[in-house]
Amino acid sequence: MVTQIPSPTQQEVIYPDSDGLPMANNTDQFRWILVIEQNLEWMYANDENVFVAGDLFWYPIEGRPNIVNAPDVMVAFGTPKGRRGSYQQWNESGIAPQVVFEILSPGNTQDEMEKKLLFYDRHGVEEYYIYNPSNNQLRGWLRAEDGLDAIALMENWASPRLGIRFDLSGSQLQIYRPDGTRFFSYVEICQLLEEERQQTAQERQRAELAETSLEEERQRAELAETALEEERRRAELAETVLEEERRRGQILVERLREMGINLDELT
């Protein structure tokens, strides 16, 4: 009898969700990551097949957990929204994030950024943007036939995929949606909501005052109508009294005539 010895099971590959490092190294970097990620989430909130994430590990090759990167912001078209511990490309119909953003901090080295560019170029990114808040410098790359090519002029550049426009004319980058609306920070959105709330409250107060004034006018009109009706009744009563007096006078004249008294002869 021959006993077949089972082959050892292949060890499960672990794809870590974190490297233990902070998402950002300073407040400027953190703020810009949030502004770009949250505004892109807002832009595509109604499209179930656009996935937007920030600081999420991206594994492009199954079985190779050592090949990984975590873009500050990434956008993947054609894959559904939803919670993920990491972006495992083979579980996303093979779709690589088409657009990625990196926000520089003083801790980023030239060697690190060159490796990121090589990674994004090698694994299919269509558009790659790096913003340095400390000097308001924006660099970009767009995929061409031979890979990612540097974009010569970034001022007023519009992303082919996202349709957003980059404005570098001021002291810091401004990003505009395709409809011309500027990207807002959470604080700015809260300020706008508070201004709208106050404006709504003021409009409600003005409407209530107008309604009160209208009600007062209505009451005055009703009082005037009541007074006019009272005057009409008094006039009708006076007319009735006068008519009664006239009738009594005529009766008296008739009686005097019956008695042989002619009032015309007495006058």
PDB file of C-alpha atoms in Angstrom:
ATOM      1  CA  MET A   1       0.000   0.000   0.000  1.00  0.00           C
ATOM      2  CA  VAL A   2       1.412   3.344  -0.994  1.00  0.00           C
ATOM      3  CA  THR A   3       0.616   6.300   1.257  1.00  0.00           C
ATOM      4  CA  GLN A   4       0.652   9.677  -0.451  1.00  0.00           C
ATOM      5  CA  ILE A   5       2.200  12.388   1.657  1.00  0.00           C
ATOM      6  CA  PRO A   6       0.249  15.663   1.267  1.00  0.00           C
ATOM      7  CA  SER A   7       2.267  18.605   0.039  1.00  0.00           C
ATOM      8  CA  PRO A   8       2.679  21.448   2.546  1.00  0.00           C
ATOM      9  CA  THR A   9       0.144  24.240   2.145  1.00  0.00           C
ATOM     10  CA  GLN A  10       1.460  27.463   0.769  1.00  0.00           C
ATOM     11  CA  GLN A  11       2.011  29.999   3.503  1.00  0.00           C
ATOM     12  CA  GLU A  12      -0.523  32.805   3.404  1.00  0.00           C
ATOM     13  CA  VAL A  13       0.916  36.072   2.169  1.00  0.00           C
ATOM     14  CA  ILE A  14       0.402  38.990   4.548  1.00  0.00           C
ATOM     15  CA  TYR A  15      -0.253  42.430   3.121  1.00  0.00           C
ATOM     16  CA  PRO A  16       0.178  44.902   6.012  1.00  0.00           C
ATOM     17  CA  ASP A  17      -2.256  47.822   6.270  1.00  0.00           C
ATOM     18  CA  SER A  18       0.258  50.104   7.972  1.00  0.00           C
ATOM     19  CA  ASP A  19       3.968  50.678   8.366  1.00  0.00           C
ATOM     20  CA  GLY A  20       3.594  52.404  11.730  1.00  0.00           C
ATOM     21  CA  LEU A  21       4.684  55.758  10.336  1.00  0.00           C
ATOM     22  CA  PRO A  22       2.535  58.914  10.696  1.00  0.00           C
ATOM     23  CA  MET A  23       0.269  59.965   7.846  1.00  0.00           C
ATOM     24  CA  ALA A  24       1.939  63.385   7.684  1.00  0.00           C
ATOM     25  CA  ASN A  25       5.017  65.063   9.119  1.00  0.00           C
ATOM     26  CA  ASN A  26       3.583  68.539   9.670  1.00  0.00           C
ATOM     27  CA  THR A  27       0.305  70.448   9.736  1.00  0.00           C
ATOM     28  CA  ASP A  28       0.632  71.853   6.200  1.00  0.00           C
ATOM     29  CA  GLN A  29       1.114  68.411   4.685  1.00  0.00           C
ATOM     30  CA  PHE A  30      -1.770  66.954   6.698  1.00  0.00           C
ATOM     31  CA  ARG A  31      -4.101  69.833   5.783  1.00  0.00           C
ATOM     32  CA  TRP A  32      -3.398  69.529   2.063  1.00  0.00           C
ATOM     33  CA  ILE A  33      -3.885  65.757   2.079  1.00  0.00           C
ATOM     34  CA  LEU A  34      -7.290  66.263   3.720  1.00  0.00           C
ATOM     35  CA  VAL A  35      -8.304  69.126   1.420  1.00  0.00           C
ATOM     36  CA  ILE A  36      -7.517  67.219  -1.778  1.00  0.00           C
ATOM     37  CA  GLU A  37      -8.882  63.849  -0.605  1.00  0.00           C
ATOM     38  CA  GLN A  38     -12.105  65.231   0.882  1.00  0.00           C
ATOM     39  CA  ASN A  39     -12.882  67.504  -2.055  1.00  0.00           C
ATOM     40  CA  LEU A  40     -12.335  64.658  -4.514  1.00  0.00           C
ATOM     41  CA  GLU A  41     -14.599  62.466  -2.353  1.00  0.00           C
ATOM     42  CA  TRP A  42     -17.219  65.215  -2.614  1.00  0.00           C
ATOM     43  CA  MET A  43     -16.778  65.512  -6.380  1.00  0.00           C
ATOM     44  CA  TYR A  44     -17.427  61.804  -6.912  1.00  0.00           C
ATOM     45  CA  ALA A  45     -19.852  61.209  -4.040  1.00  0.00           C
ATOM     46  CA  ASN A  46     -22.609  60.167  -6.457  1.00  0.00           C
ATOM     47  CA  ASP A  47     -20.451  57.933  -8.633  1.00  0.00           C
ATOM     48  CA  GLU A  48     -20.289  54.462  -7.094  1.00  0.00           C
ATOM     49  CA  ASN A  49     -17.467  53.427  -9.414  1.00  0.00           C
ATOM     50  CA  VAL A  50     -14.880  55.978  -8.342  1.00  0.00           C
ATOM     51  CA  PHE A  51     -12.743  55.115  -5.318  1.00  0.00           C
ATOM     52  CA  VAL A  52     -10.868  57.916  -3.532  1.00  0.00           C
ATOM     53  CA  ALA A  53      -8.489  57.289  -0.640  1.00  0.00           C
ATOM     54  CA  GLY A  54      -5.729  58.949   1.350  1.00  0.00           C
ATOM     55  CA  ASP A  55      -2.573  57.317   2.738  1.00  0.00           C
ATOM     56  CA  LEU A  56      -3.756  53.824   1.735  1.00  0.00           C
ATOM     57  CA  PHE A  57      -1.256  51.054   0.951  1.00  0.00           C
ATOM     58  CA  TRP A  58      -1.365  50.058  -2.715  1.00  0.00           C
ATOM     59  CA  TYR A  59      -0.119  46.585  -3.597  1.00  0.00           C
ATOM     60  CA  PRO A  60       0.109  46.254  -7.392  1.00  0.00           C
ATOM     61  CA  ILE A  61       1.316  42.620  -7.600  1.00  0.00           C
ATOM     62  CA  GLU A  62      -0.230  39.625  -5.889  1.00  0.00           C
ATOM     63  CA  GLY A  63       2.215  37.674  -3.758  1.00  0.00           C
ATOM     64  CA  ARG A  64       4.692  40.581  -3.587  1.00  0.00           C
ATOM     65  CA  PRO A  65       3.933  42.466  -0.348  1.00  0.00           C
ATOM     66  CA  ASN A  66       7.355  44.112  -0.524  1.00  0.00           C
ATOM     67  CA  ILE A  67       6.216  46.051  -3.622  1.00  0.00           C
ATOM     68  CA  VAL A  68       3.987  48.681  -2.059  1.00  0.00           C
ATOM     69  CA  ASN A  69       3.417  52.392  -1.887  1.00  0.00           C
ATOM     70  CA  ALA A  70       0.961  54.636  -0.033  1.00  0.00           C
ATOM     71  CA  PRO A  71       0.062  57.716  -2.100  1.00  0.00           C
ATOM     72  CA  ASP A  72      -1.059  60.684  -0.038  1.00  0.00           C
ATOM     73  CA  VAL A  73      -4.186  60.742  -2.235  1.00  0.00           C
ATOM     74  CA  MET A  74      -5.230  58.361  -4.981  1.00  0.00           C
ATOM     75  CA  VAL A  75      -8.215  58.091  -7.309  1.00  0.00           C
ATOM     76  CA  ALA A  76      -9.250  54.870  -9.025  1.00  0.00           C
ATOM     77  CA  PHE A  77     -11.918  54.944 -11.735  1.00  0.00           C
ATOM     78  CA  GLY A  78     -13.849  51.754 -12.473  1.00  0.00           C
ATOM     79  CA  THR A  79     -13.669  50.203  -9.019  1.00  0.00           C
ATOM     80  CA  PRO A  80     -16.421  50.526  -6.388  1.00  0.00           C
ATOM     81  CA  LYS A  81     -16.417  52.639  -3.262  1.00  0.00           C
ATOM     82  CA  GLY A  82     -16.086  50.845   0.046  1.00  0.00           C
ATOM     83  CA  ARG A  83     -13.868  50.169   3.017  1.00  0.00           C
ATOM     84  CA  ARG A  84     -10.434  48.656   2.354  1.00  0.00           C
ATOM     85  CA  GLY A  85      -7.494  47.848   4.568  1.00  0.00           C
ATOM     86  CA  SER A  86      -5.276  48.242   1.523  1.00  0.00           C
ATOM     87  CA  TYR A  87      -5.671  48.570  -2.228  1.00  0.00           C
ATOM     88  CA  GLN A  88      -4.809  45.150  -3.641  1.00  0.00           C
ATOM     89  CA  GLN A  89      -4.861  45.667  -7.375  1.00  0.00           C
ATOM     90  CA  TRP A  90      -5.599  42.035  -8.299  1.00  0.00           C
ATOM     91  CA  ASN A  91      -8.821  42.317  -6.237  1.00  0.00           C
ATOM     92  CA  GLU A  92      -9.770  45.522  -8.094  1.00  0.00           C
ATOM     93  CA  SER A  93     -10.121  43.953 -11.562  1.00  0.00           C
ATOM     94  CA  GLY A  94      -6.469  44.795 -12.120  1.00  0.00           C
ATOM     95  CA  ILE A  95      -7.238  48.529 -12.120  1.00  0.00           C
ATOM     96  CA  ALA A  96      -4.359  50.749 -11.015  1.00  0.00           C
ATOM     97  CA  PRO A  97      -5.178  54.138  -9.476  1.00  0.00           C
ATOM     98  CA  GLN A  98      -5.173  56.518 -12.425  1.00  0.00           C
ATOM     99  CA  VAL A  99      -4.380  59.692 -10.478  1.00  0.00           C
ATOM    100  CA  VAL A 100      -2.135  60.105  -7.420  1.00  0.00           C
ATOM    101  CA  PHE A 101      -1.019  63.089  -5.349  1.00  0.00           C
ATOM    102  CA  GLU A 102       1.934  63.520  -3.035  1.00  0.00           C
ATOM    103  CA  ILE A 103       2.318  66.444  -0.619  1.00  0.00           C
ATOM    104  CA  LEU A 104       5.936  67.200   0.234  1.00  0.00           C
ATOM    105  CA  SER A 105       7.275  67.734   3.731  1.00  0.00           C
ATOM    106  CA  PRO A 106      10.822  68.572   4.853  1.00  0.00           C
ATOM    107  CA  GLY A 107      11.295  64.865   5.617  1.00  0.00           C
ATOM    108  CA  ASN A 108      10.891  63.762   2.012  1.00  0.00           C
ATOM    109  CA  THR A 109      14.218  63.074   0.289  1.00  0.00           C
ATOM    110  CA  GLN A 110      15.048  63.364  -3.393  1.00  0.00           C
ATOM    111  CA  ASP A 111      15.823  59.654  -3.511  1.00  0.00           C
ATOM    112  CA  GLU A 112      12.433  58.805  -1.950  1.00  0.00           C
ATOM    113  CA  MET A 113      10.526  60.944  -4.456  1.00  0.00           C
ATOM    114  CA  GLU A 114      12.452  59.472  -7.408  1.00  0.00           C
ATOM    115  CA  LYS A 115      11.496  55.985  -6.203  1.00  0.00           C
ATOM    116  CA  LYS A 116       7.853  57.038  -5.962  1.00  0.00           C
ATOM    117  CA  LEU A 117       7.931  58.398  -9.512  1.00  0.00           C
ATOM    118  CA  LEU A 118       9.466  55.132 -10.739  1.00  0.00           C
ATOM    119  CA  PHE A 119       6.823  53.113  -8.873  1.00  0.00           C
ATOM    120  CA  TYR A 120       3.922  55.125 -10.293  1.00  0.00           C
ATOM    121  CA  ASP A 121       5.406  55.045 -13.775  1.00  0.00           C
ATOM    122  CA  ARG A 122       5.989  51.285 -13.656  1.00  0.00           C
ATOM    123  CA  HIS A 123       2.551  50.391 -12.273  1.00  0.00           C
ATOM    124  CA  GLY A 124       0.269  52.337 -14.590  1.00  0.00           C
ATOM    125  CA  VAL A 125      -0.549  55.716 -13.003  1.00  0.00           C
ATOM    126  CA  GLU A 126      -1.878  58.132 -15.637  1.00  0.00           C
ATOM    127  CA  GLU A 127      -1.405  61.404 -13.756  1.00  0.00           C
ATOM    128  CA  TYR A 128       0.979  62.152 -10.890  1.00  0.00           C
ATOM    129  CA  TYR A 129       1.143  65.443  -8.976  1.00  0.00           C
ATOM    130  CA  ILE A 130       3.550  66.615  -6.279  1.00  0.00           C
ATOM    131  CA  TYR A 131       2.806  69.779  -4.305  1.00  0.00           C
ATOM    132  CA  ASN A 132       5.257  71.495  -1.966  1.00  0.00           C
ATOM    133  CA  PRO A 133       3.324  73.854   0.360  1.00  0.00           C
ATOM    134  CA  SER A 134       6.509  75.467   1.699  1.00  0.00           C
ATOM    135  CA  ASN A 135       7.353  77.134  -1.632  1.00  0.00           C
ATOM    136  CA  ASN A 136       4.009  76.759  -3.483  1.00  0.00           C
ATOM    137  CA  GLN A 137       5.601  74.562  -6.145  1.00  0.00           C
ATOM    138  CA  LEU A 138       3.481  72.083  -8.093  1.00  0.00           C
ATOM    139  CA  ARG A 139       4.955  69.480 -10.423  1.00  0.00           C
ATOM    140  CA  GLY A 140       3.059  67.033 -12.577  1.00  0.00           C
ATOM    141  CA  TRP A 141       3.492  64.072 -14.883  1.00  0.00           C
ATOM    142  CA  LEU A 142       1.143  62.751 -17.548  1.00  0.00           C
ATOM    143  CA  ARG A 143       1.315  59.318 -19.122  1.00  0.00           C
ATOM    144  CA  ALA A 144       2.416  59.248 -22.725  1.00  0.00           C
ATOM    145  CA  GLU A 145       3.518  56.397 -25.011  1.00  0.00           C
ATOM    146  CA  ASP A 146       6.783  55.803 -23.150  1.00  0.00           C
ATOM    147  CA  GLY A 147       5.497  56.368 -19.620  1.00  0.00           C
ATOM    148  CA  LEU A 148       5.025  59.385 -17.371  1.00  0.00           C
ATOM    149  CA  ASP A 149       6.268  62.632 -18.947  1.00  0.00           C
ATOM    150  CA  ALA A 150       6.771  65.827 -16.967  1.00  0.00           C
ATOM    151  CA  ILE A 151       4.156  68.525 -17.613  1.00  0.00           C
ATOM    152  CA  ALA A 152       6.009  71.606 -18.792  1.00  0.00           C
ATOM    153  CA  LEU A 153       3.625  74.292 -17.468  1.00  0.00           C
ATOM    154  CA  MET A 154       1.507  73.649 -14.387  1.00  0.00           C
ATOM    155  CA  GLU A 155      -0.059  77.128 -14.030  1.00  0.00           C
ATOM    156  CA  ASN A 156      -3.774  76.741 -14.878  1.00  0.00           C
ATOM    157  CA  TRP A 157      -3.180  73.115 -15.829  1.00  0.00           C
ATOM    158  CA  ALA A 158      -6.401  71.063 -15.939  1.00  0.00           C
ATOM    159  CA  SER A 159      -6.271  67.364 -15.107  1.00  0.00           C
ATOM    160  CA  PRO A 160      -7.486  65.314 -18.100  1.00  0.00           C
ATOM    161  CA  ARG A 161      -8.999  62.665 -15.807  1.00  0.00           C
ATOM    162  CA  LEU A 162     -10.409  64.798 -12.984  1.00  0.00           C
ATOM    163  CA  GLY A 163     -11.133  68.035 -14.833  1.00  0.00           C
ATOM    164  CA  ILE A 164      -9.804  70.034 -11.861  1.00  0.00           C
ATOM    165  CA  ARG A 165      -7.694  73.141 -12.516  1.00  0.00           C
ATOM    166  CA  PHE A 166      -4.569  74.218 -10.612  1.00  0.00           C
ATOM    167  CA  ASP A 167      -4.065  77.935  -9.940  1.00  0.00           C
ATOM    168  CA  LEU A 168      -0.608  78.987  -8.718  1.00  0.00           C
ATOM    169  CA  SER A 169      -1.049  82.742  -9.130  1.00  0.00           C
ATOM    170  CA  GLY A 170      -1.419  83.408  -5.387  1.00  0.00           C
ATOM    171  CA  SER A 171       0.651  82.659  -2.321  1.00  0.00           C
ATOM    172  CA  GLN A 172      -0.641  79.091  -2.214  1.00  0.00           C
ATOM    173  CA  LEU A 173      -2.188  76.596  -4.589  1.00  0.00           C
ATOM    174  CA  GLN A 174      -5.884  76.924  -5.388  1.00  0.00           C
ATOM    175  CA  ILE A 175      -7.692  73.992  -6.972  1.00  0.00           C
ATOM    176  CA  TYR A 176     -10.989  74.405  -8.828  1.00  0.00           C
ATOM    177  CA  ARG A 177     -13.570  71.792  -9.719  1.00  0.00           C
ATOM    178  CA  PRO A 178     -14.799  71.511 -13.327  1.00  0.00           C
ATOM    179  CA  ASP A 179     -17.758  73.756 -12.418  1.00  0.00           C
ATOM    180  CA  GLY A 180     -15.386  76.487 -11.183  1.00  0.00           C
ATOM    181  CA  THR A 181     -15.996  75.903  -7.475  1.00  0.00           C
ATOM    182  CA  ARG A 182     -12.828  76.154  -5.385  1.00  0.00           C
ATOM    183  CA  PHE A 183     -11.615  73.301  -3.185  1.00  0.00           C
ATOM    184  CA  PHE A 184     -12.485  74.241   0.397  1.00  0.00           C
ATOM    185  CA  SER A 185     -10.954  73.097   3.663  1.00  0.00           C
ATOM    186  CA  TYR A 186     -13.161  71.654   6.400  1.00  0.00           C
ATOM    187  CA  VAL A 187     -12.891  74.915   8.349  1.00  0.00           C
ATOM    188  CA  GLU A 188     -13.926  76.944   5.295  1.00  0.00           C
ATOM    189  CA  ILE A 189     -16.866  74.616   4.647  1.00  0.00           C
ATOM    190  CA  CYS A 190     -17.985  75.027   8.278  1.00  0.00           C
ATOM    191  CA  GLN A 191     -17.656  78.822   7.942  1.00  0.00           C
ATOM    192  CA  LEU A 192     -19.739  78.769   4.750  1.00  0.00           C
ATOM    193  CA  LEU A 193     -22.366  76.596   6.450  1.00  0.00           C
ATOM    194  CA  GLU A 194     -22.444  78.960   9.438  1.00  0.00           C
ATOM    195  CA  GLU A 195     -22.796  81.987   7.147  1.00  0.00           C
ATOM    196  CA  GLU A 196     -25.612  80.213   5.303  1.00  0.00           C
ATOM    197  CA  ARG A 197     -27.240  79.303   8.628  1.00  0.00           C
ATOM    198  CA  GLN A 198     -27.043  82.921   9.808  1.00  0.00           C
ATOM    199  CA  GLN A 199     -28.346  84.191   6.469  1.00  0.00           C
ATOM    200  CA  THR A 200     -31.217  81.703   6.624  1.00  0.00           C
ATOM    201  CA  ALA A 201     -31.987  82.799  10.199  1.00  0.00           C
ATOM    202  CA  GLN A 202     -31.941  86.464   9.138  1.00  0.00           C
ATOM    203  CA  GLU A 203     -34.196  85.748   6.165  1.00  0.00           C
ATOM    204  CA  ARG A 204     -36.553  83.808   8.451  1.00  0.00           C
ATOM    205  CA  GLN A 205     -36.557  86.719  10.906  1.00  0.00           C
ATOM    206  CA  ARG A 206     -37.265  89.192   8.095  1.00  0.00           C
ATOM    207  CA  ALA A 207     -40.065  86.939   6.860  1.00  0.00           C
ATOM    208  CA  GLU A 208     -41.521  86.733  10.368  1.00  0.00           C
ATOM    209  CA  LEU A 209     -41.322  90.530  10.733  1.00  0.00           C
ATOM    210  CA  ALA A 210     -42.971  90.957   7.337  1.00  0.00           C
ATOM    211  CA  GLU A 211     -45.689  88.499   8.358  1.00  0.00           C
ATOM    212  CA  THR A 212     -46.181  90.379  11.646  1.00  0.00           C
ATOM    213  CA  SER A 213     -46.390  93.691   9.779  1.00  0.00           C
ATOM    214  CA  LEU A 214     -48.833  92.166   7.312  1.00  0.00           C
ATOM    215  CA  GLU A 215     -50.944  90.843  10.168  1.00  0.00           C
ATOM    216  CA  GLU A 216     -50.955  94.295  11.795  1.00  0.00           C
ATOM    217  CA  GLU A 217     -52.023  95.846   8.486  1.00  0.00           C
ATOM    218  CA  ARG A 218     -54.734  93.219   8.201  1.00  0.00           C
ATOM    219  CA  GLN A 219     -55.956  94.001  11.712  1.00  0.00           C
ATOM    220  CA  ARG A 220     -55.946  97.755  10.998  1.00  0.00           C
ATOM    221  CA  ALA A 221     -57.885  97.114   7.793  1.00  0.00           C
ATOM    222  CA  GLU A 222     -60.390  95.011   9.715  1.00  0.00           C
ATOM    223  CA  LEU A 223     -60.766  97.762  12.354  1.00  0.00           C
ATOM    224  CA  ALA A 224     -61.250 100.352   9.611  1.00  0.00           C
ATOM    225  CA  GLU A 225     -63.833  98.110   7.962  1.00  0.00           C
ATOM    226  CA  THR A 226     -65.577  97.659  11.317  1.00  0.00           C
ATOM    227  CA  ALA A 227     -65.589 101.436  11.910  1.00  0.00           C
ATOM    228  CA  LEU A 228     -66.893 102.039   8.387  1.00  0.00           C
ATOM    229  CA  GLU A 229     -69.617  99.448   8.939  1.00  0.00           C
ATOM    230  CA  GLU A 230     -70.541 101.158  12.231  1.00  0.00           C
ATOM    231  CA  GLU A 231     -70.748 104.510  10.480  1.00  0.00           C
ATOM    232  CA  ARG A 232     -72.919 102.927   7.791  1.00  0.00           C
ATOM    233  CA  ARG A 233     -75.259 101.504  10.449  1.00  0.00           C
ATOM    234  CA  ARG A 234     -75.487 104.873  12.204  1.00  0.00           C
ATOM    235  CA  ALA A 235     -76.257 106.584   8.889  1.00  0.00           C
ATOM    236  CA  GLU A 236     -78.915 103.981   8.131  1.00  0.00           C
ATOM    237  CA  LEU A 237     -80.370 104.440  11.621  1.00  0.00           C
ATOM    238  CA  ALA A 238     -80.389 108.230  11.207  1.00  0.00           C
ATOM    239  CA  GLU A 239     -82.095 107.805   7.835  1.00  0.00           C
ATOM    240  CA  THR A 240     -84.646 105.510   9.431  1.00  0.00           C
ATOM    241  CA  VAL A 241     -85.318 108.029  12.240  1.00  0.00           C
ATOM    242  CA  LEU A 242     -85.595 110.842   9.737  1.00  0.00           C
ATOM    243  CA  GLU A 243     -87.988 108.821   7.606  1.00  0.00           C
ATOM    244  CA  GLU A 244     -90.056 108.022  10.707  1.00  0.00           C
ATOM    245  CA  GLU A 245     -90.172 111.697  11.662  1.00  0.00           C
ATOM    246  CA  ARG A 246     -91.231 112.586   8.136  1.00  0.00           C
ATOM    247  CA  ARG A 247     -93.979 109.966   8.232  1.00  0.00           C
ATOM    248  CA  ARG A 248     -95.228 111.221  11.608  1.00  0.00           C
ATOM    249  CA  GLY A 249     -95.268 114.768  10.327  1.00  0.00           C
ATOM    250  CA  GLN A 250     -97.342 113.745   7.335  1.00  0.00           C
ATOM    251  CA  ILE A 251     -99.808 111.939   9.636  1.00  0.00           C
ATOM    252  CA  LEU A 252    -100.073 115.028  11.838  1.00  0.00           C
ATOM    253  CA  VAL A 253    -100.732 117.258   8.834  1.00  0.00           C
ATOM    254  CA  GLU A 254    -103.449 114.886   7.632  1.00  0.00           C
ATOM    255  CA  ARG A 255    -105.148 114.890  11.048  1.00  0.00           C
ATOM    256  CA  LEU A 256    -105.035 118.656  11.288  1.00  0.00           C
ATOM    257  CA  ARG A 257    -106.621 118.934   7.860  1.00  0.00           C
ATOM    258  CA  GLU A 258    -109.343 116.530   8.955  1.00  0.00           C
ATOM    259  CA  MET A 259    -109.931 118.854  11.885  1.00  0.00           C
ATOM    260  CA  GLY A 260    -110.281 121.794   9.446  1.00  0.00           C
ATOM    261  CA  ILE A 261    -106.942 123.285  10.283  1.00  0.00           C
ATOM    262  CA  ASN A 262    -104.973 124.365   7.279  1.00  0.00           C
ATOM    263  CA  LEU A 263    -101.302 124.781   8.169  1.00  0.00           C
ATOM    264  CA  ASP A 264    -100.747 126.872   5.050  1.00  0.00           C
ATOM    265  CA  GLU A 265    -103.143 129.493   6.410  1.00  0.00           C
ATOM    266  CA  LEU A 266    -101.280 129.544   9.746  1.00  0.00           C
ATOM    267  CA  THR A 267     -97.922 130.319   8.207  1.00  0.00           C
TER     268      THR A 267
END
